[in-house]
PDB file of C-alpha atoms and ligand atoms in Angstrom:
ATOM      1  CA  MET A   1     107.103 106.124  95.966  1.00 96.00           C
ATOM      2  CA  LYS A   2     105.458 107.101  92.700  1.00 98.00           C
ATOM      3  CA  ILE A   3     101.985 108.633  92.451  1.00 98.00           C
ATOM      4  CA  THR A   4      99.953 108.670  89.238  1.00 98.00           C
ATOM      5  CA  PHE A   5      96.848 110.822  89.233  1.00 98.00           C
ATOM      6  CA  LEU A   6      94.250 108.947  87.194  1.00 98.00           C
ATOM      7  CA  GLY A   7      91.121 111.002  87.796  1.00 98.00           C
ATOM      8  CA  THR A   8      91.036 114.489  89.286  1.00 98.00           C
ATOM      9  CA  GLY A   9      87.400 115.252  88.476  1.00 98.00           C
ATOM     10  CA  VAL A  10      83.981 114.495  89.940  1.00 98.00           C
ATOM     11  CA  GLY A  11      80.516 113.168  89.110  1.00 98.00           C
ATOM     12  CA  ILE A  12      79.822 115.827  86.476  1.00 98.00           C
ATOM     13  CA  PRO A  13      81.698 115.123  83.217  1.00 97.00           C
ATOM     14  CA  GLN A  14      84.311 117.620  82.049  1.00 97.00           C
ATOM     15  CA  ALA A  15      87.096 117.566  79.481  1.00 96.00           C
ATOM     16  CA  GLY A  16      90.383 116.179  80.765  1.00 97.00           C
ATOM     17  CA  ARG A  17      89.272 115.100  84.227  1.00 98.00           C
ATOM     18  CA  VAL A  18      87.611 111.749  84.886  1.00 98.00           C
ATOM     19  CA  GLN A  19      86.222 110.757  88.284  1.00 98.00           C
ATOM     20  CA  SER A  20      88.352 110.053  91.353  1.00 98.00           C
ATOM     21  CA  GLY A  21      91.292 107.667  91.314  1.00 98.00           C
ATOM     22  CA  LEU A  22      95.057 107.494  91.712  1.00 99.00           C
ATOM     23  CA  ILE A  23      97.774 104.906  91.883  1.00 98.00           C
ATOM     24  CA  MET A  24     100.471 104.844  94.546  1.00 98.00           C
ATOM     25  CA  GLU A  25     103.315 102.564  93.629  1.00 98.00           C
ATOM     26  CA  ILE A  26     104.373 100.879  96.854  1.00 97.00           C
ATOM     27  CA  GLY A  27     107.554  98.875  96.335  1.00 93.00           C
ATOM     28  CA  SER A  28     106.912  97.707  92.810  1.00 93.00           C
ATOM     29  CA  LYS A  29     103.170  97.249  93.388  1.00 97.00           C
ATOM     30  CA  PRO A  30     100.600  99.655  91.951  1.00 98.00           C
ATOM     31  CA  VAL A  31      97.903 100.222  94.564  1.00 98.00           C
ATOM     32  CA  LEU A  32      94.695 101.899  93.446  1.00 98.00           C
ATOM     33  CA  PHE A  33      92.982 104.513  95.616  1.00 99.00           C
ATOM     34  CA  ASP A  34      89.359 105.089  94.554  1.00 99.00           C
ATOM     35  CA  CYS A  35      87.976 103.926  91.228  1.00 98.00           C
ATOM     36  CA  GLY A  36      85.403 106.334  89.815  1.00 98.00           C
ATOM     37  CA  CYS A  37      84.106 106.254  86.239  1.00 98.00           C
ATOM     38  CA  GLY A  38      86.905 106.692  83.708  1.00 98.00           C
ATOM     39  CA  VAL A  39      89.600 105.314  86.005  1.00 98.00           C
ATOM     40  CA  LEU A  40      89.763 101.919  84.276  1.00 98.00           C
ATOM     41  CA  PHE A  41      90.513 103.677  80.989  1.00 98.00           C
ATOM     42  CA  ARG A  42      93.075 105.915  82.691  1.00 98.00           C
ATOM     43  CA  ILE A  43      94.854 102.873  84.195  1.00 98.00           C
ATOM     44  CA  GLN A  44      95.447 101.665  80.655  1.00 97.00           C
ATOM     45  CA  GLU A  45      96.521 105.129  79.488  1.00 98.00           C
ATOM     46  CA  SER A  46      98.928 105.480  82.403  1.00 98.00           C
ATOM     47  CA  GLY A  47     100.945 102.477  81.249  1.00 97.00           C
ATOM     48  CA  TYR A  48      99.868 100.190  84.088  1.00 98.00           C
ATOM     49  CA  GLU A  49      97.945  97.017  83.346  1.00 97.00           C
ATOM     50  CA  HIS A  50      94.559  96.703  85.028  1.00 98.00           C
ATOM     51  CA  THR A  51      95.562  93.172  85.977  1.00 98.00           C
ATOM     52  CA  ASP A  52      98.468  94.610  88.008  1.00 96.00           C
ATOM     53  CA  ILE A  53      95.996  96.083  90.483  1.00 97.00           C
ATOM     54  CA  GLU A  54      95.913  93.621  93.370  1.00 97.00           C
ATOM     55  CA  ASN A  55      94.813  96.115  96.015  1.00 98.00           C
ATOM     56  CA  ILE A  56      92.179  98.876  96.034  1.00 98.00           C
ATOM     57  CA  PHE A  57      91.565 101.334  98.836  1.00 98.00           C
ATOM     58  CA  LEU A  58      88.234 103.157  98.764  1.00 98.00           C
ATOM     59  CA  THR A  59      87.791 106.407 100.663  1.00 98.00           C
ATOM     60  CA  HIS A  60      83.992 106.118 100.520  1.00 98.00           C
ATOM     61  CA  LEU A  61      81.230 104.584  98.487  1.00 98.00           C
ATOM     62  CA  HIS A  62      79.933 107.540  96.485  1.00 98.00           C
ATOM     63  CA  LEU A  63      79.597 106.655  92.812  1.00 98.00           C
ATOM     64  CA  ASP A  64      82.286 109.067  91.610  1.00 98.00           C
ATOM     65  CA  HIS A  65      84.748 107.038  93.730  1.00 98.00           C
ATOM     66  CA  VAL A  66      83.542 103.495  93.016  1.00 98.00           C
ATOM     67  CA  GLY A  67      81.810 103.676  89.613  1.00 98.00           C
ATOM     68  CA  ASP A  68      84.493 101.676  87.795  1.00 98.00           C
ATOM     69  CA  VAL A  69      85.054  99.005  90.449  1.00 98.00           C
ATOM     70  CA  LEU A  70      82.675  96.611  88.717  1.00 96.00           C
ATOM     71  CA  ALA A  71      84.164  97.497  85.320  1.00 97.00           C
ATOM     72  CA  LEU A  72      87.641  96.708  86.665  1.00 98.00           C
ATOM     73  CA  ILE A  73      86.462  93.383  88.088  1.00 97.00           C
ATOM     74  CA  LYS A  74      84.879  92.529  84.733  1.00 95.00           C
ATOM     75  CA  ALA A  75      87.976  93.581  82.763  1.00 97.00           C
ATOM     76  CA  ASN A  76      90.187  91.426  84.974  1.00 97.00           C
ATOM     77  CA  TRP A  77      87.807  88.488  84.785  1.00 96.00           C
ATOM     78  CA  LEU A  78      87.750  88.691  80.971  1.00 96.00           C
ATOM     79  CA  VAL A  79      91.501  88.098  80.868  1.00 97.00           C
ATOM     80  CA  GLY A  80      91.554  85.435  83.561  1.00 96.00           C
ATOM     81  CA  LYS A  81      92.406  87.374  86.710  1.00 97.00           C
ATOM     82  CA  THR A  82      89.719  86.515  89.219  1.00 96.00           C
ATOM     83  CA  ASN A  83      90.699  87.983  92.568  1.00 96.00           C
ATOM     84  CA  MET A  84      91.501  91.243  94.275  1.00 97.00           C
ATOM     85  CA  ARG A  85      91.713  92.714  97.739  1.00 98.00           C
ATOM     86  CA  MET A  86      89.646  95.749  98.642  1.00 98.00           C
ATOM     87  CA  PHE A  87      89.892  98.021 101.655  1.00 98.00           C
ATOM     88  CA  GLY A  88      87.141 100.492 102.418  1.00 98.00           C
ATOM     89  CA  PRO A  89      84.858 101.947 105.070  1.00 98.00           C
ATOM     90  CA  GLU A  90      82.065 100.092 106.788  1.00 98.00           C
ATOM     91  CA  GLY A  91      79.477  99.097 104.179  1.00 98.00           C
ATOM     92  CA  THR A  92      82.025  98.153 101.505  1.00 98.00           C
ATOM     93  CA  LYS A  93      81.294  94.433 101.843  1.00 98.00           C
ATOM     94  CA  GLU A  94      77.555  94.926 101.478  1.00 98.00           C
ATOM     95  CA  TRP A  95      78.032  97.272  98.520  1.00 97.00           C
ATOM     96  CA  VAL A  96      80.295  94.827  96.642  1.00 96.00           C
ATOM     97  CA  GLU A  97      78.102  91.810  97.383  1.00 94.00           C
ATOM     98  CA  GLN A  98      74.875  93.539  96.395  1.00 95.00           C
ATOM     99  CA  THR A  99      76.354  95.080  93.262  1.00 94.00           C
ATOM    100  CA  LEU A 100      77.901  91.827  92.080  1.00 93.00           C
ATOM    101  CA  SER A 101      74.761  89.855  92.965  1.00 93.00           C
ATOM    102  CA  VAL A 102      72.858  91.486  90.088  1.00 94.00           C
ATOM    103  CA  TYR A 103      75.045  89.658  87.588  1.00 94.00           C
ATOM    104  CA  ASP A 104      74.242  85.948  87.615  1.00 93.00           C
ATOM    105  CA  TYR A 105      77.110  85.062  85.290  1.00 90.00           C
ATOM    106  CA  MET A 106      79.640  86.526  87.761  1.00 88.00           C
ATOM    107  CA  GLN A 107      78.465  84.414  90.689  1.00 90.00           C
ATOM    108  CA  GLY A 108      81.312  82.377  92.133  1.00 89.00           C
ATOM    109  CA  ARG A 109      83.698  83.505  89.418  1.00 91.00           C
ATOM    110  CA  PHE A 110      85.437  86.400  91.094  1.00 93.00           C
ATOM    111  CA  GLU A 111      86.760  86.627  94.611  1.00 95.00           C
ATOM    112  CA  VAL A 112      86.977  89.991  96.351  1.00 96.00           C
ATOM    113  CA  ASP A 113      88.706  89.884  99.721  1.00 98.00           C
ATOM    114  CA  ILE A 114      87.126  92.837 101.521  1.00 98.00           C
ATOM    115  CA  ILE A 115      88.617  94.436 104.601  1.00 98.00           C
ATOM    116  CA  GLU A 116      86.446  97.078 106.222  1.00 98.00           C
ATOM    117  CA  LEU A 117      88.243  99.843 108.083  1.00 98.00           C
ATOM    118  CA  LYS A 118      87.348 102.437 110.660  1.00 98.00           C
ATOM    119  CA  ALA A 119      88.767 105.887 111.236  1.00 98.00           C
ATOM    120  CA  GLY A 120      91.816 105.605 113.488  1.00 98.00           C
ATOM    121  CA  ASP A 121      92.876 102.172 112.221  1.00 98.00           C
ATOM    122  CA  SER A 122      96.604 101.589 111.885  1.00 98.00           C
ATOM    123  CA  PHE A 123      98.020  98.518 110.157  1.00 98.00           C
ATOM    124  CA  SER A 124     100.473  97.039 107.671  1.00 98.00           C
ATOM    125  CA  PRO A 125      98.592  95.192 104.922  1.00 98.00           C
ATOM    126  CA  GLU A 126      99.860  91.682 104.314  1.00 97.00           C
ATOM    127  CA  GLY A 127     102.016  91.603 101.184  1.00 97.00           C
ATOM    128  CA  LEU A 128     102.414  95.373 100.969  1.00 98.00           C
ATOM    129  CA  ASP A 129     105.525  97.051 102.310  1.00 97.00           C
ATOM    130  CA  CYS A 130     103.841 100.032 103.975  1.00 98.00           C
ATOM    131  CA  ASP A 131     102.182 101.318 107.119  1.00 98.00           C
ATOM    132  CA  ILE A 132      98.691 102.706 106.821  1.00 98.00           C
ATOM    133  CA  ARG A 133      96.657 104.898 109.144  1.00 98.00           C
ATOM    134  CA  THR A 134      93.160 106.253 108.620  1.00 98.00           C
ATOM    135  CA  ALA A 135      91.294 109.326 109.827  1.00 98.00           C
ATOM    136  CA  PRO A 136      87.698 110.495 109.398  1.00 98.00           C
ATOM    137  CA  GLY A 137      86.790 113.068 106.791  1.00 98.00           C
ATOM    138  CA  VAL A 138      83.801 115.426 107.126  1.00 98.00           C
ATOM    139  CA  HIS A 139      81.473 114.382 104.326  1.00 98.00           C
ATOM    140  CA  SER A 140      77.853 113.414 103.723  1.00 97.00           C
ATOM    141  CA  THR A 141      78.744 109.744 104.222  1.00 97.00           C
ATOM    142  CA  THR A 142      81.513 107.930 106.084  1.00 97.00           C
ATOM    143  CA  SER A 143      84.733 108.891 104.315  1.00 98.00           C
ATOM    144  CA  LEU A 144      88.246 107.803 105.232  1.00 98.00           C
ATOM    145  CA  ALA A 145      91.534 109.596 104.685  1.00 98.00           C
ATOM    146  CA  TYR A 146      94.572 107.337 104.231  1.00 98.00           C
ATOM    147  CA  ARG A 147      98.148 107.939 105.380  1.00 98.00           C
ATOM    148  CA  VAL A 148     100.610 105.648 103.587  1.00 98.00           C
ATOM    149  CA  GLU A 149     104.231 105.377 104.707  1.00 98.00           C
ATOM    150  CA  HIS A 150     106.748 103.496 102.603  1.00 98.00           C
ATOM    151  CA  GLY A 151     110.519 103.704 102.246  1.00 96.00           C
ATOM    152  CA  GLY A 152     110.805 106.834 104.378  1.00 97.00           C
ATOM    153  CA  LYS A 153     108.150 108.717 102.372  1.00 98.00           C
ATOM    154  CA  THR A 154     104.613 109.564 103.450  1.00 98.00           C
ATOM    155  CA  VAL A 155     101.585 110.327 101.304  1.00 98.00           C
ATOM    156  CA  VAL A 156      98.123 111.219 102.585  1.00 98.00           C
ATOM    157  CA  TYR A 157      95.035 110.974 100.407  1.00 98.00           C
ATOM    158  CA  ALA A 158      92.096 112.711 102.038  1.00 98.00           C
ATOM    159  CA  GLY A 159      89.172 111.629  99.818  1.00 97.00           C
ATOM    160  CA  ASP A 160      86.026 113.793  99.965  1.00 98.00           C
ATOM    161  CA  THR A 161      85.958 116.073 102.980  1.00 98.00           C
ATOM    162  CA  GLU A 162      85.667 119.535 104.359  1.00 98.00           C
ATOM    163  CA  PRO A 163      89.029 120.745 105.603  1.00 98.00           C
ATOM    164  CA  CYS A 164      89.230 119.242 109.098  1.00 98.00           C
ATOM    165  CA  VAL A 165      91.634 118.832 111.992  1.00 98.00           C
ATOM    166  CA  PRO A 166      91.769 114.990 111.918  1.00 98.00           C
ATOM    167  CA  VAL A 167      92.980 115.056 108.285  1.00 98.00           C
ATOM    168  CA  PHE A 168      95.525 117.815 108.994  1.00 98.00           C
ATOM    169  CA  GLU A 169      96.759 115.789 111.986  1.00 98.00           C
ATOM    170  CA  LEU A 170      96.920 112.608 109.903  1.00 98.00           C
ATOM    171  CA  ALA A 171      99.040 114.504 107.372  1.00 98.00           C
ATOM    172  CA  ASP A 172     101.490 115.863 109.957  1.00 98.00           C
ATOM    173  CA  GLY A 173     105.026 115.493 108.594  1.00 98.00           C
ATOM    174  CA  ALA A 174     103.880 114.011 105.265  1.00 98.00           C
ATOM    175  CA  ASP A 175     105.729 114.618 102.006  1.00 98.00           C
ATOM    176  CA  VAL A 176     102.475 114.859 100.081  1.00 98.00           C
ATOM    177  CA  LEU A 177      98.863 115.630 100.961  1.00 98.00           C
ATOM    178  CA  ILE A 178      96.309 115.017  98.222  1.00 98.00           C
ATOM    179  CA  HIS A 179      93.222 116.972  99.256  1.00 98.00           C
ATOM    180  CA  GLU A 180      90.046 117.793  97.462  1.00 98.00           C
ATOM    181  CA  CYS A 181      89.152 121.336  96.389  1.00 98.00           C
ATOM    182  CA  SER A 182      85.735 120.870  94.830  1.00 98.00           C
ATOM    183  CA  PHE A 183      84.574 124.454  94.412  1.00 98.00           C
ATOM    184  CA  PRO A 184      86.078 127.936  93.949  1.00 98.00           C
ATOM    185  CA  LEU A 185      86.588 130.779  96.388  1.00 97.00           C
ATOM    186  CA  ASP A 186      83.445 132.186  98.038  1.00 93.00           C
ATOM    187  CA  PHE A 187      81.295 129.216  96.943  1.00 96.00           C
ATOM    188  CA  GLU A 188      78.877 128.320  99.761  1.00 94.00           C
ATOM    189  CA  MET A 189      79.422 124.644 100.461  1.00 93.00           C
ATOM    190  CA  THR A 190      79.423 121.954 103.128  1.00 97.00           C
ATOM    191  CA  ASN A 191      80.837 118.397 102.943  1.00 98.00           C
ATOM    192  CA  HIS A 192      83.461 119.526 100.427  1.00 98.00           C
ATOM    193  CA  THR A 193      86.334 122.019 100.295  1.00 98.00           C
ATOM    194  CA  THR A 194      86.741 125.495  98.843  1.00 98.00           C
ATOM    195  CA  PRO A 195      89.988 127.510  98.973  1.00 98.00           C
ATOM    196  CA  ASP A 196      88.621 129.819 101.674  1.00 97.00           C
ATOM    197  CA  MET A 197      87.407 126.896 103.801  1.00 98.00           C
ATOM    198  CA  PHE A 198      90.916 125.458 103.455  1.00 98.00           C
ATOM    199  CA  SER A 199      92.626 128.719 104.410  1.00 97.00           C
ATOM    200  CA  ASP A 200      90.238 129.259 107.344  1.00 97.00           C
ATOM    201  CA  LEU A 201      91.466 125.995 108.830  1.00 98.00           C
ATOM    202  CA  LEU A 202      95.094 126.810 107.952  1.00 97.00           C
ATOM    203  CA  LYS A 203      94.809 130.001 110.025  1.00 96.00           C
ATOM    204  CA  LYS A 204      93.882 127.921 113.096  1.00 96.00           C
ATOM    205  CA  THR A 205      95.696 124.623 112.501  1.00 95.00           C
ATOM    206  CA  PRO A 206      99.201 124.328 111.049  1.00 91.00           C
ATOM    207  CA  LEU A 207      99.591 121.975 108.119  1.00 97.00           C
ATOM    208  CA  ASN A 208     103.018 120.423 108.215  1.00 97.00           C
ATOM    209  CA  VAL A 209     103.376 118.878 104.736  1.00 98.00           C
ATOM    210  CA  LYS A 210     105.832 119.569 101.914  1.00 98.00           C
ATOM    211  CA  GLN A 211     103.554 119.358  98.912  1.00 98.00           C
ATOM    212  CA  LEU A 212      99.822 119.842  98.596  1.00 98.00           C
ATOM    213  CA  PHE A 213      97.902 118.595  95.546  1.00 98.00           C
ATOM    214  CA  LEU A 214      94.321 119.730  94.983  1.00 98.00           C
ATOM    215  CA  VAL A 215      92.002 117.243  93.266  1.00 98.00           C
ATOM    216  CA  HIS A 216      88.261 116.469  92.911  1.00 98.00           C
ATOM    217  CA  LEU A 217      87.582 119.629  90.910  1.00 98.00           C
ATOM    218  CA  TYR A 218      83.990 120.369  89.933  1.00 98.00           C
ATOM    219  CA  PRO A 219      83.493 122.085  86.546  1.00 98.00           C
ATOM    220  CA  HIS A 220      82.777 125.232  88.638  1.00 97.00           C
ATOM    221  CA  MET A 221      86.546 125.349  89.311  1.00 98.00           C
ATOM    222  CA  GLN A 222      87.393 125.836  85.640  1.00 97.00           C
ATOM    223  CA  GLY A 223      89.075 129.217  85.228  1.00 97.00           C
ATOM    224  CA  HIS A 224      89.487 129.560  89.000  1.00 98.00           C
ATOM    225  CA  GLU A 225      92.522 127.294  89.387  1.00 98.00           C
ATOM    226  CA  ASP A 226      95.156 130.047  89.706  1.00 98.00           C
ATOM    227  CA  GLU A 227      92.991 131.987  92.117  1.00 98.00           C
ATOM    228  CA  ALA A 228      92.671 128.859  94.308  1.00 98.00           C
ATOM    229  CA  LEU A 229      96.419 128.213  94.270  1.00 98.00           C
ATOM    230  CA  GLU A 230      97.201 131.845  95.011  1.00 98.00           C
ATOM    231  CA  HIS A 231      94.712 132.020  97.868  1.00 98.00           C
ATOM    232  CA  ILE A 232      95.878 128.824  99.589  1.00 98.00           C
ATOM    233  CA  GLY A 233      99.513 129.736  98.859  1.00 97.00           C
ATOM    234  CA  LYS A 234      99.138 132.815 101.085  1.00 96.00           C
ATOM    235  CA  TYR A 235      98.549 130.608 104.123  1.00 96.00           C
ATOM    236  CA  PHE A 236     100.563 127.477 103.270  1.00 96.00           C
ATOM    237  CA  ASP A 237     104.370 127.318 103.278  1.00 93.00           C
ATOM    238  CA  GLY A 238     104.845 124.271 101.023  1.00 95.00           C
ATOM    239  CA  ASP A 239     104.172 123.815  97.318  1.00 97.00           C
ATOM    240  CA  VAL A 240     100.560 123.723  96.192  1.00 98.00           C
ATOM    241  CA  THR A 241      99.589 122.330  92.797  1.00 98.00           C
ATOM    242  CA  ILE A 242      96.519 121.281  90.842  1.00 98.00           C
ATOM    243  CA  PRO A 243      97.525 118.134  88.962  1.00 98.00           C
ATOM    244  CA  THR A 244      96.125 116.958  85.647  1.00 98.00           C
ATOM    245  CA  ASP A 245      94.862 113.455  84.973  1.00 98.00           C
ATOM    246  CA  LEU A 246      97.837 111.154  84.258  1.00 98.00           C
ATOM    247  CA  GLN A 247     100.342 113.491  85.969  1.00 98.00           C
ATOM    248  CA  VAL A 248     103.039 111.493  87.747  1.00 98.00           C
ATOM    249  CA  ILE A 249     105.039 112.529  90.783  1.00 97.00           C
ATOM    250  CA  GLU A 250     108.069 110.675  92.094  1.00 97.00           C
ATOM    251  CA  LEU A 251     109.073 110.830  95.736  1.00 96.00           C
TER     252      LEU A 251
HETATM  253 ZN1   ZN B 301      81.674 111.914  98.055  1.00 60.17          ZN
HETATM  254 ZN1   ZN B 302      83.519 112.714  95.215  1.00 60.17          ZN
END
């Protein structure tokens, strides 16, 4: 499995990090997870074609995770690709329908096959050679973490969440956990993760994964990256890394 980080940032603009998004290559198929603003541009930069994206998984419907969905639909439509499949939490169907309904000229011209998921779902998507399981994050809106197993490798993408037991359990035995770390050490925060919130949970709940990647960095994290890695590294046995946009990892 190959993972390409497209956007490792958040809703506030910062140099080098666009909003949330990554591609997991499953078999030979690039599958997009989240599609915040800037992700469409990053898809092009990464060497993938936006028309290659047949499947999108959304963790939740906050704008920094869905802001480029409409832009991707439009880009595909402009070059003659008029369908895609989208997985997301409850409310995804209503969000897509209402958002698209504003644009008269798009009516009936693009087909989005929407599959709404709940935490705890377990399934193999038709046409994709993988097994998927979901778990609930702790966030200000319904947010799903995804566990993707393919070819003997397992990747978990947690979306926006506080560090929580269901996500750690979902990640048990995974090769890679991609978890947010929005704010630096000692930052008072709920609904998101700081290094000390992460280590507090690590002290109580073992995290059995090989590699941990920290994404969804607010500008407040600038200059505090090493401190975050060092702090979490004290309590976590595997590798912990903060990836850049367009970084690729092969499993
Ligand atoms: Zn969010
Ligand atoms: Zn977010």
